[in-house]
Short mmCIF file of N, CA and C in Angstrom, two decimals:
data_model
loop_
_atom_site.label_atom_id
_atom_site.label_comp_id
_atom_site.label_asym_id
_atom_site.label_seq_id
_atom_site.Cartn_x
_atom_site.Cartn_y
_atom_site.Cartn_z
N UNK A 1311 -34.46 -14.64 2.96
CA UNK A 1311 -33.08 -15.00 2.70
C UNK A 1311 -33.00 -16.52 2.61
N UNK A 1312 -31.86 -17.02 1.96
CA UNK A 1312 -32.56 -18.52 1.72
C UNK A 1312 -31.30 -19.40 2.73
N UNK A 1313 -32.01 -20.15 3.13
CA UNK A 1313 -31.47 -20.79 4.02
C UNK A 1313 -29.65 -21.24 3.81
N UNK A 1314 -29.05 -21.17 4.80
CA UNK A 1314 -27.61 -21.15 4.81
C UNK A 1314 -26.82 -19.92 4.12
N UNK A 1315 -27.32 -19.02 3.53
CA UNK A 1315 -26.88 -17.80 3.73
C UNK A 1315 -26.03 -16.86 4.54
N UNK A 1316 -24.58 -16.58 4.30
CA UNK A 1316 -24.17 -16.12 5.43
C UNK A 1316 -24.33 -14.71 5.59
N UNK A 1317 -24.73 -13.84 4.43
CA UNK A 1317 -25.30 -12.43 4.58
C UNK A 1317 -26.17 -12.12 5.50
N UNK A 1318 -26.15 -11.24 6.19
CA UNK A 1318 -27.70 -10.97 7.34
C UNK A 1318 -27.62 -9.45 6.73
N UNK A 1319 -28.79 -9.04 6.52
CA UNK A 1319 -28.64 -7.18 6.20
C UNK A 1319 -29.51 -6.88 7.60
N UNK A 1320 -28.70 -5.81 8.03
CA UNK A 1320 -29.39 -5.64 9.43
C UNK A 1320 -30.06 -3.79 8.95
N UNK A 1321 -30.96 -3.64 9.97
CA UNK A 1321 -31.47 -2.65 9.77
C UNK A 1321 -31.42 -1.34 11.17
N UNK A 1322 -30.52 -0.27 11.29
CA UNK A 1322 -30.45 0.69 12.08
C UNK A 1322 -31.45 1.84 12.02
N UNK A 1323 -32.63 2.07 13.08
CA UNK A 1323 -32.94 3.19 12.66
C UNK A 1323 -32.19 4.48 12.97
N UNK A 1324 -32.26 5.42 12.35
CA UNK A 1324 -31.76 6.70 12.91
C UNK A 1324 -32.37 7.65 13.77
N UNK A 1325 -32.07 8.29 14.28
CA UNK A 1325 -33.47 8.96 15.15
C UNK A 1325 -33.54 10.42 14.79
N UNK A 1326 -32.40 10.95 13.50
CA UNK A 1326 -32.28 11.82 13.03
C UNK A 1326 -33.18 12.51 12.38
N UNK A 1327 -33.31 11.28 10.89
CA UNK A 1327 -34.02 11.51 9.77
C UNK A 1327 -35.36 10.33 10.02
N UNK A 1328 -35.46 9.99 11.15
CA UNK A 1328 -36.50 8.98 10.97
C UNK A 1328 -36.39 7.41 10.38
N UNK A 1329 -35.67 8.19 9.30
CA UNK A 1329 -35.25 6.55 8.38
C UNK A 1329 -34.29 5.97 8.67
N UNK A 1330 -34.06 4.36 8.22
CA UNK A 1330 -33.35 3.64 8.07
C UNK A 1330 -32.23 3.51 7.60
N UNK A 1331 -31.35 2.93 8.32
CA UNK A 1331 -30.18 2.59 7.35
C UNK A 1331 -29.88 1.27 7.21
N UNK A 1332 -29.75 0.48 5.97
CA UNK A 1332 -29.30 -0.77 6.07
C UNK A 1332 -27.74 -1.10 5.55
N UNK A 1333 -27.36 -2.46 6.38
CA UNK A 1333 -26.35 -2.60 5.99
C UNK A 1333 -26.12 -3.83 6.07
N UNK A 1334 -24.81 -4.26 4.71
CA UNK A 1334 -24.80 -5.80 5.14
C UNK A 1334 -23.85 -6.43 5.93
N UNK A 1335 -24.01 -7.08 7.02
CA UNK A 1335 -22.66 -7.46 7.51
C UNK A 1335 -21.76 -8.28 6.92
N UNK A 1336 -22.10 -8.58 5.93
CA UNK A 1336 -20.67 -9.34 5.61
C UNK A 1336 -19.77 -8.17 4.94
N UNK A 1337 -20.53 -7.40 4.81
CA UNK A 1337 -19.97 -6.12 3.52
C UNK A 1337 -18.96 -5.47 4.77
N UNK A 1338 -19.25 -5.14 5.64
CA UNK A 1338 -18.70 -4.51 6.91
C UNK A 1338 -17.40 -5.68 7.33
N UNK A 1339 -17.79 -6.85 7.36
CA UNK A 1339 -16.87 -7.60 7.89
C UNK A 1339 -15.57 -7.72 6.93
N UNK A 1340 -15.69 -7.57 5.53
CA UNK A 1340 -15.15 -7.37 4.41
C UNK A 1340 -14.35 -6.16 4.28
N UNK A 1341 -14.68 -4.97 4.67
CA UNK A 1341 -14.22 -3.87 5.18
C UNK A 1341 -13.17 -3.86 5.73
N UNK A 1342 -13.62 -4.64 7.09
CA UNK A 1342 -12.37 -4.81 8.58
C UNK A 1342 -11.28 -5.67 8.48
N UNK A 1343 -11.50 -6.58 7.10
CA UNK A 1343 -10.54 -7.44 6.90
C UNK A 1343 -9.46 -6.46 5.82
N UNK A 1344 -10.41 -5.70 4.74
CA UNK A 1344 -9.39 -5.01 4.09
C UNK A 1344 -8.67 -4.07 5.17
N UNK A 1345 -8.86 -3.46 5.45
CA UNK A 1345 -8.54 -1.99 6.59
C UNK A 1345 -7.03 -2.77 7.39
N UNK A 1346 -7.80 -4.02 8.16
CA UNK A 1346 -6.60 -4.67 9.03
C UNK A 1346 -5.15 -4.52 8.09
N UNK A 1347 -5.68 -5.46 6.72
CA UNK A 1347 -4.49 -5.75 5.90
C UNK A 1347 -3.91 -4.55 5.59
N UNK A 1348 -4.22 -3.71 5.56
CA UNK A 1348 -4.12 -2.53 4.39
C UNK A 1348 -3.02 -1.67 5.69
N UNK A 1349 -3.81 -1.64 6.87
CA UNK A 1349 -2.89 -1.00 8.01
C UNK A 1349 -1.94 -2.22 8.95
N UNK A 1350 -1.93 -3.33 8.40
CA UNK A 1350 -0.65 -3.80 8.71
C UNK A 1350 0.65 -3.65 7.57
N UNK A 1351 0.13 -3.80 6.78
CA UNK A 1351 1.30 -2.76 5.78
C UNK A 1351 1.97 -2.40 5.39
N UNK A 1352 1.05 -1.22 6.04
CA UNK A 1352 1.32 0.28 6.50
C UNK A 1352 2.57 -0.21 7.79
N UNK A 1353 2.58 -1.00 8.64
CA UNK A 1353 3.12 -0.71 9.71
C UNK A 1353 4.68 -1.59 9.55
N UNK A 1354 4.49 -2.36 8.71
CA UNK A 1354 5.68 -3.53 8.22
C UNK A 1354 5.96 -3.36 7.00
N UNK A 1355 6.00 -2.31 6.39
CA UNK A 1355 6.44 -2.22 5.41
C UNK A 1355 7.83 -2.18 4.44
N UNK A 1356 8.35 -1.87 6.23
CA UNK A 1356 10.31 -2.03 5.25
C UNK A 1356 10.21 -3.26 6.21
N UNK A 1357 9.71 -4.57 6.72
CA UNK A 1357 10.07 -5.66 6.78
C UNK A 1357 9.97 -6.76 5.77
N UNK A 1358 10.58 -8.04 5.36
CA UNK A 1358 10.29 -8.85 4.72
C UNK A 1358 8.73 -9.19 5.34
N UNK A 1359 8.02 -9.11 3.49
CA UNK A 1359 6.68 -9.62 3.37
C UNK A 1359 6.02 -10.36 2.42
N UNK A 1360 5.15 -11.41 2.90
CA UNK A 1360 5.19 -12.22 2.38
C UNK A 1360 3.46 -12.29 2.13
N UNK A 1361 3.16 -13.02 0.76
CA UNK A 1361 1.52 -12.94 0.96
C UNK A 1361 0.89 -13.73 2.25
N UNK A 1362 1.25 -14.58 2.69
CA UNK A 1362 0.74 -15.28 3.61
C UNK A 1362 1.01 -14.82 5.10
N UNK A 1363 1.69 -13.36 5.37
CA UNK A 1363 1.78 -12.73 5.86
C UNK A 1363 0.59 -12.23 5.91
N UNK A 1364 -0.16 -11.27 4.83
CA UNK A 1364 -0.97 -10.41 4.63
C UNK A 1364 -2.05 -11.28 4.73
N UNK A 1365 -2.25 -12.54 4.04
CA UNK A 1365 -3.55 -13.83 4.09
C UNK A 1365 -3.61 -13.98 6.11
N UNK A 1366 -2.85 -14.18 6.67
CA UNK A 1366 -2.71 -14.24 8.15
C UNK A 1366 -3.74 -13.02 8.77
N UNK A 1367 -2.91 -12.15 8.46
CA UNK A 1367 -3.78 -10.82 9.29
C UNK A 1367 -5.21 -10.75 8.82
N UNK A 1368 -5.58 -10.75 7.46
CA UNK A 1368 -7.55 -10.78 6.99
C UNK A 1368 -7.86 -12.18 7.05
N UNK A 1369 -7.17 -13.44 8.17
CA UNK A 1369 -8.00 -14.67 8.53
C UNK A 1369 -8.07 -15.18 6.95
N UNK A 1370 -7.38 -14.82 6.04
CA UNK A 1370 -8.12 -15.54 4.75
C UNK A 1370 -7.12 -16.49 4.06
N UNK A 1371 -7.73 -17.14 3.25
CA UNK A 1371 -6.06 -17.81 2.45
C UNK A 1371 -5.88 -16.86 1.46
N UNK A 1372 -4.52 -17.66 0.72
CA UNK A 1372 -3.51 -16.85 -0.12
C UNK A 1372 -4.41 -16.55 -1.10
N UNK A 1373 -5.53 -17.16 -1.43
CA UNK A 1373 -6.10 -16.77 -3.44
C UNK A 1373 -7.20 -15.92 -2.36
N UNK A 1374 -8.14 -16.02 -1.57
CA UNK A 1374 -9.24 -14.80 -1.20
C UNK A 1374 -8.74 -13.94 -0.89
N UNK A 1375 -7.10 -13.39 -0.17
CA UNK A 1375 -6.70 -12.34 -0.06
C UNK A 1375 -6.35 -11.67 -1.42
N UNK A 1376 -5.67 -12.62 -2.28
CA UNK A 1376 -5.59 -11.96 -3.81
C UNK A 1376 -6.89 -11.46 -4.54
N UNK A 1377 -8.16 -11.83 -4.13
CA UNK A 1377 -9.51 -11.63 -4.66
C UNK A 1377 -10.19 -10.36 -3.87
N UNK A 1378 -9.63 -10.31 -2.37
CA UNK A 1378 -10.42 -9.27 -1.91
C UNK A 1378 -9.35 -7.93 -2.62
N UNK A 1379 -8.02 -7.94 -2.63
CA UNK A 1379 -7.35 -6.49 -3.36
C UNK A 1379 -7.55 -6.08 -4.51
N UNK A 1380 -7.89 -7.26 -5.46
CA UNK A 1380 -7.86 -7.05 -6.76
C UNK A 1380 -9.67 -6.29 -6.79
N UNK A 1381 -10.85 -6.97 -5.76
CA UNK A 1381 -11.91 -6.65 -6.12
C UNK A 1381 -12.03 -5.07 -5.05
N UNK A 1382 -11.59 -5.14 -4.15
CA UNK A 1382 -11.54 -3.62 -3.75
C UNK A 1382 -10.43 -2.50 -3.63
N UNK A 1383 -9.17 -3.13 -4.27
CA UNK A 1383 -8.03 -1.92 -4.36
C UNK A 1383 -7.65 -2.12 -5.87
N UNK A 1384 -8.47 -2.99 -6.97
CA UNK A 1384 -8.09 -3.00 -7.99
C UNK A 1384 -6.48 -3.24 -8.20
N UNK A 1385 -5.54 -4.19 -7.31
CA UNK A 1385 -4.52 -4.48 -7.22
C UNK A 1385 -3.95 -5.64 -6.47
N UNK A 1386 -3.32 -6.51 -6.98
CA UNK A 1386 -2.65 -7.48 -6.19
C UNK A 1386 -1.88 -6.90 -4.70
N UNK A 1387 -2.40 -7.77 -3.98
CA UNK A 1387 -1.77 -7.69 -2.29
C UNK A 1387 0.11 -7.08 -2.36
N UNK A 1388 0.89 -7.67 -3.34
CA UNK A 1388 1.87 -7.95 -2.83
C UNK A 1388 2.43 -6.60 -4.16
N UNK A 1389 1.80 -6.37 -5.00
CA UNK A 1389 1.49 -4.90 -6.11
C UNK A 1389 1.64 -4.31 -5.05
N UNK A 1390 0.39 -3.76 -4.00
CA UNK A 1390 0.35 -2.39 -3.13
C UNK A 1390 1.50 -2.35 -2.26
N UNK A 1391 2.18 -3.47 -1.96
CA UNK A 1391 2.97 -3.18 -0.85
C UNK A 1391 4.42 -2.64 -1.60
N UNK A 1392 4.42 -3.12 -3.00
CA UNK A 1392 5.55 -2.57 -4.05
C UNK A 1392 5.20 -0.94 -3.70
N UNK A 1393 4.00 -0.95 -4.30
CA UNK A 1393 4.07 0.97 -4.44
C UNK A 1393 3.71 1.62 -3.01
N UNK A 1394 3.23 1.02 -2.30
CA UNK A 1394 3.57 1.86 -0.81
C UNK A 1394 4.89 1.63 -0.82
N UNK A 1395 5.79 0.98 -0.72
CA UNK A 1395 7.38 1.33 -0.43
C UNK A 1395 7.92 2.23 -1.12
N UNK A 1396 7.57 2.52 -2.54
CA UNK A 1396 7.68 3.36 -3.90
C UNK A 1396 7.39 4.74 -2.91
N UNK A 1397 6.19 4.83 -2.46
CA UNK A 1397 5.34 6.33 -2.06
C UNK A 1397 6.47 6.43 -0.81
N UNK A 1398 6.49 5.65 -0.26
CA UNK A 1398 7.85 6.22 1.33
C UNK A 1398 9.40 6.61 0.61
N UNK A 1399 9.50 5.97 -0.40
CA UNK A 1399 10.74 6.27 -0.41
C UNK A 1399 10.39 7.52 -1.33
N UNK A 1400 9.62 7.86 -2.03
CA UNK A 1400 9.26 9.29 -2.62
C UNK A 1400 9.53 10.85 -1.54
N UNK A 1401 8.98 10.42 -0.52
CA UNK A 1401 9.28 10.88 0.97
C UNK A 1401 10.61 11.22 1.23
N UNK A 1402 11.69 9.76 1.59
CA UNK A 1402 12.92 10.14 2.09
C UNK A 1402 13.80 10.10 0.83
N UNK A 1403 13.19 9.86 -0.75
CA UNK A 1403 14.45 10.76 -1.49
C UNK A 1403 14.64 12.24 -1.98
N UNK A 1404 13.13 12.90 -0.88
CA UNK A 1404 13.14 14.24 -1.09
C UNK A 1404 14.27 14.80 -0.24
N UNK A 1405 14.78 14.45 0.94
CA UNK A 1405 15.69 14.71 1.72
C UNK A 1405 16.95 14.01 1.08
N UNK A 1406 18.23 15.00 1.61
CA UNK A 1406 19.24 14.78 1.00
C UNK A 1406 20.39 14.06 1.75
N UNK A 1407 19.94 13.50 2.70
CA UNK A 1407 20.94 12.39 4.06
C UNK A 1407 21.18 10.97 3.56
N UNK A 1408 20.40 10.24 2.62
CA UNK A 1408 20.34 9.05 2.74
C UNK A 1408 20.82 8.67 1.13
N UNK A 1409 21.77 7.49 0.60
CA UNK A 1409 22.10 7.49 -0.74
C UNK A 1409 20.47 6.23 -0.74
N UNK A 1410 20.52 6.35 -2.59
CA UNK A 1410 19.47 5.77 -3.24
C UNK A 1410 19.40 3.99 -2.56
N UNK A 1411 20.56 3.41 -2.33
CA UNK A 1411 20.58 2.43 -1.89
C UNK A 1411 20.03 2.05 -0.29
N UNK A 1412 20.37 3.08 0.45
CA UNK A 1412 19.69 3.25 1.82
C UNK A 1412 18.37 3.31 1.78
N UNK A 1413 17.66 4.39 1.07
CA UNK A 1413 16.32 4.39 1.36
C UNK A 1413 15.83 3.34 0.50
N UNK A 1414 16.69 2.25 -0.53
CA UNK A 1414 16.22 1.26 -0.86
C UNK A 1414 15.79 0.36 0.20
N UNK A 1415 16.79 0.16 0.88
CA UNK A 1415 16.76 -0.66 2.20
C UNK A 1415 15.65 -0.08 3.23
N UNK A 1416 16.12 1.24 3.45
CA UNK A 1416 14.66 1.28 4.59
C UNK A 1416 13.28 1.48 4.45
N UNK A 1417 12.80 1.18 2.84
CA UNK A 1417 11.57 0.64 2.84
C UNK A 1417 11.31 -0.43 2.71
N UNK A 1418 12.35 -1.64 2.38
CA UNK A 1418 11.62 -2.80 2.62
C UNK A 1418 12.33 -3.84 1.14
N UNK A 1419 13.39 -2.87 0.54
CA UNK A 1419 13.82 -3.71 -0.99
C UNK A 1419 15.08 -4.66 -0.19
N UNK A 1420 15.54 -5.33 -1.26
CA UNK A 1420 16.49 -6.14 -0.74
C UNK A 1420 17.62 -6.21 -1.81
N UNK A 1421 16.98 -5.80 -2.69
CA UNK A 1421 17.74 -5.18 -3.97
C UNK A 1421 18.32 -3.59 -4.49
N UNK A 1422 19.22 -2.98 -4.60
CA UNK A 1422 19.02 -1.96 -5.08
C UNK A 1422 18.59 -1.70 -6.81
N UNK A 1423 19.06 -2.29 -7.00
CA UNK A 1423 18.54 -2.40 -8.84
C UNK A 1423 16.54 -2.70 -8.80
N UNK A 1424 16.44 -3.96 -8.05
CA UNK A 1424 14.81 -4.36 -7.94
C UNK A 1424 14.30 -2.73 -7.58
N UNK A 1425 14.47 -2.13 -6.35
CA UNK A 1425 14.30 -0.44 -6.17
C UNK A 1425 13.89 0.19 -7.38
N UNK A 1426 15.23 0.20 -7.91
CA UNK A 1426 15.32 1.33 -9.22
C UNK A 1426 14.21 0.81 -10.26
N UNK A 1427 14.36 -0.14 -10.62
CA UNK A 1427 13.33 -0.92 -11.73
C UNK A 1427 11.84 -1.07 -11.20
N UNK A 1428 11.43 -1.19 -10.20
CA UNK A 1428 10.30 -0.96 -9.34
C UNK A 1428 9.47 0.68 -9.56
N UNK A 1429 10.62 1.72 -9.22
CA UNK A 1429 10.23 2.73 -9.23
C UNK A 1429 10.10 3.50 -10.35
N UNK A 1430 11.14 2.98 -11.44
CA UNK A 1430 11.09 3.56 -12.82
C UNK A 1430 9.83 2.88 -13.46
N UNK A 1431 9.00 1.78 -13.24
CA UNK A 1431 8.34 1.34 -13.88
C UNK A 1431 6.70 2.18 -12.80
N UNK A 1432 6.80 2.62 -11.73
CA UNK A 1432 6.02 2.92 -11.03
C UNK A 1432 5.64 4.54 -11.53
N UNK A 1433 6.82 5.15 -11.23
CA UNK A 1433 7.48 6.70 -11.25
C UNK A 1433 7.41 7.11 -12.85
N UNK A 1434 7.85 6.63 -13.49
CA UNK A 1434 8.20 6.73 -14.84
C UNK A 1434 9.31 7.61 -14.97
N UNK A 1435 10.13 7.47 -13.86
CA UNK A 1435 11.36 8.03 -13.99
C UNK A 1435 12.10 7.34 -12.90
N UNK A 1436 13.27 7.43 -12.79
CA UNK A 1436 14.67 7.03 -11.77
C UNK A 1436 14.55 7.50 -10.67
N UNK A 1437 14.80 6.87 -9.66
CA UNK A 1437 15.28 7.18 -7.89
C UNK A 1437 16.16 8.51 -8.28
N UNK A 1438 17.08 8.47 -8.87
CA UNK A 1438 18.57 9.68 -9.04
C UNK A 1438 17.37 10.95 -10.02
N UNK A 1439 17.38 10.30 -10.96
CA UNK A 1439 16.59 11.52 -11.81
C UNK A 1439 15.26 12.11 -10.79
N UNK A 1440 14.56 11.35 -10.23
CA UNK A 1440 13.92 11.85 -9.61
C UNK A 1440 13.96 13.26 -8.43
N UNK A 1441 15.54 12.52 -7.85
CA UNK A 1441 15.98 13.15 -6.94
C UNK A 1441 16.58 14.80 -7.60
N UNK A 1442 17.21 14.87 -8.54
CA UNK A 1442 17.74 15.91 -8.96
C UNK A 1442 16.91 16.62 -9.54
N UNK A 1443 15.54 16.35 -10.22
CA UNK A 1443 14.99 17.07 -10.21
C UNK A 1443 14.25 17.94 -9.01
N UNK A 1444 14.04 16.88 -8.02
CA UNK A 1444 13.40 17.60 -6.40
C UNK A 1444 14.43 18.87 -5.94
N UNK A 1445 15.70 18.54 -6.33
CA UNK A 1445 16.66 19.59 -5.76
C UNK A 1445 16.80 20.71 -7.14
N UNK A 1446 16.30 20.65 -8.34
CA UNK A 1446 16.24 21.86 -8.98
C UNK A 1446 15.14 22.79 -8.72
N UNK A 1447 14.05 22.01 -8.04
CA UNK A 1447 12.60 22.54 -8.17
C UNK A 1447 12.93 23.55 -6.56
N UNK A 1448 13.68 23.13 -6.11
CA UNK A 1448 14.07 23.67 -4.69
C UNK A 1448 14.82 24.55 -4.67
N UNK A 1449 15.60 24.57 -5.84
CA UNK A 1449 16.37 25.97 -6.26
C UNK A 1449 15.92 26.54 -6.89
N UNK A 1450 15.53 26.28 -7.60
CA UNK A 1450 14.52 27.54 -8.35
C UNK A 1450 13.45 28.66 -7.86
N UNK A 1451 12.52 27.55 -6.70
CA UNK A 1451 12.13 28.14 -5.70
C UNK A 1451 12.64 29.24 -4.80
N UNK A 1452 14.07 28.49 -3.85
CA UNK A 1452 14.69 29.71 -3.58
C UNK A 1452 15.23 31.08 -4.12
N UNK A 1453 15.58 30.89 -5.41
CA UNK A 1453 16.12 31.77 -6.31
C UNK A 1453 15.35 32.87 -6.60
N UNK A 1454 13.55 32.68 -6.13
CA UNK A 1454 12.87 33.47 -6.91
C UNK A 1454 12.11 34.48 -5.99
#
């Protein structure tokens, strides 16, 4: 390995198969940084978020956190946290308690229009259209 290298590939034997397993630690450490980001999130997701939010939690700055999503989620940082709010509110506009503007709010929009335009461009259809179709598919069901 050539000197100043920060890769180390370490080597585990197994006592299974006899053989080896190698691995690289930075590849692992790369891992734990996506995972952290990815399940903080997950956990703040109807809070205001910010990239340097997400750069905070994987220790990285604002352009290597944009480099590690794009090179292992094939998506900008602040993209996934659009369509995870998209996928929750898919969730609570299957239920019929909350108007389109609420579950705008309790995933994390600040807009109701940004919502709608978010999800129609995500969904390829409307928060409302969406919804009325969930409640025909539910009657039909019962009906049969």
């Amino acid at each position: 390995m050539p000197k100043g290298s920060c890769s180390q590939t370490t080597v585990v034997p197994t006592a299974a198969s006899g053989s080896a397993l190698e691995y690289d630690s930075s590849e692992i450490i790369r891992s734990r940084r996506m995972k952290d980001m990815v399940e903080w999130i997950h956990l703040h997701f109807a809070d205001p978020i910010q990239l340097e939010d997400i750069a905070r939690v994987g220790q990285l700055s604002r352009s290597e956190t944009c480099r590690y999503f794009k090179q292992m989620l094939k998506t900008s940082p602040m993209q996934y946290v659009i369509e995870y709010r998209i996928q929750k509110s898919v969730e609570l506009l299957q239920l019929q308690e909350r108007s389109i503007t609420e579950i705008a709010y309790e995933v994390g929009f600040n807009s109701t229009s940004y919502f709608i335009n978010q999800f129609r461009k995500t969904m390829q259809i409307t928060p409302l259209k969406f919804r009325r179709e969930v409640e025909l598919k539910n009657k039909e069901g019962i009906e049969q």
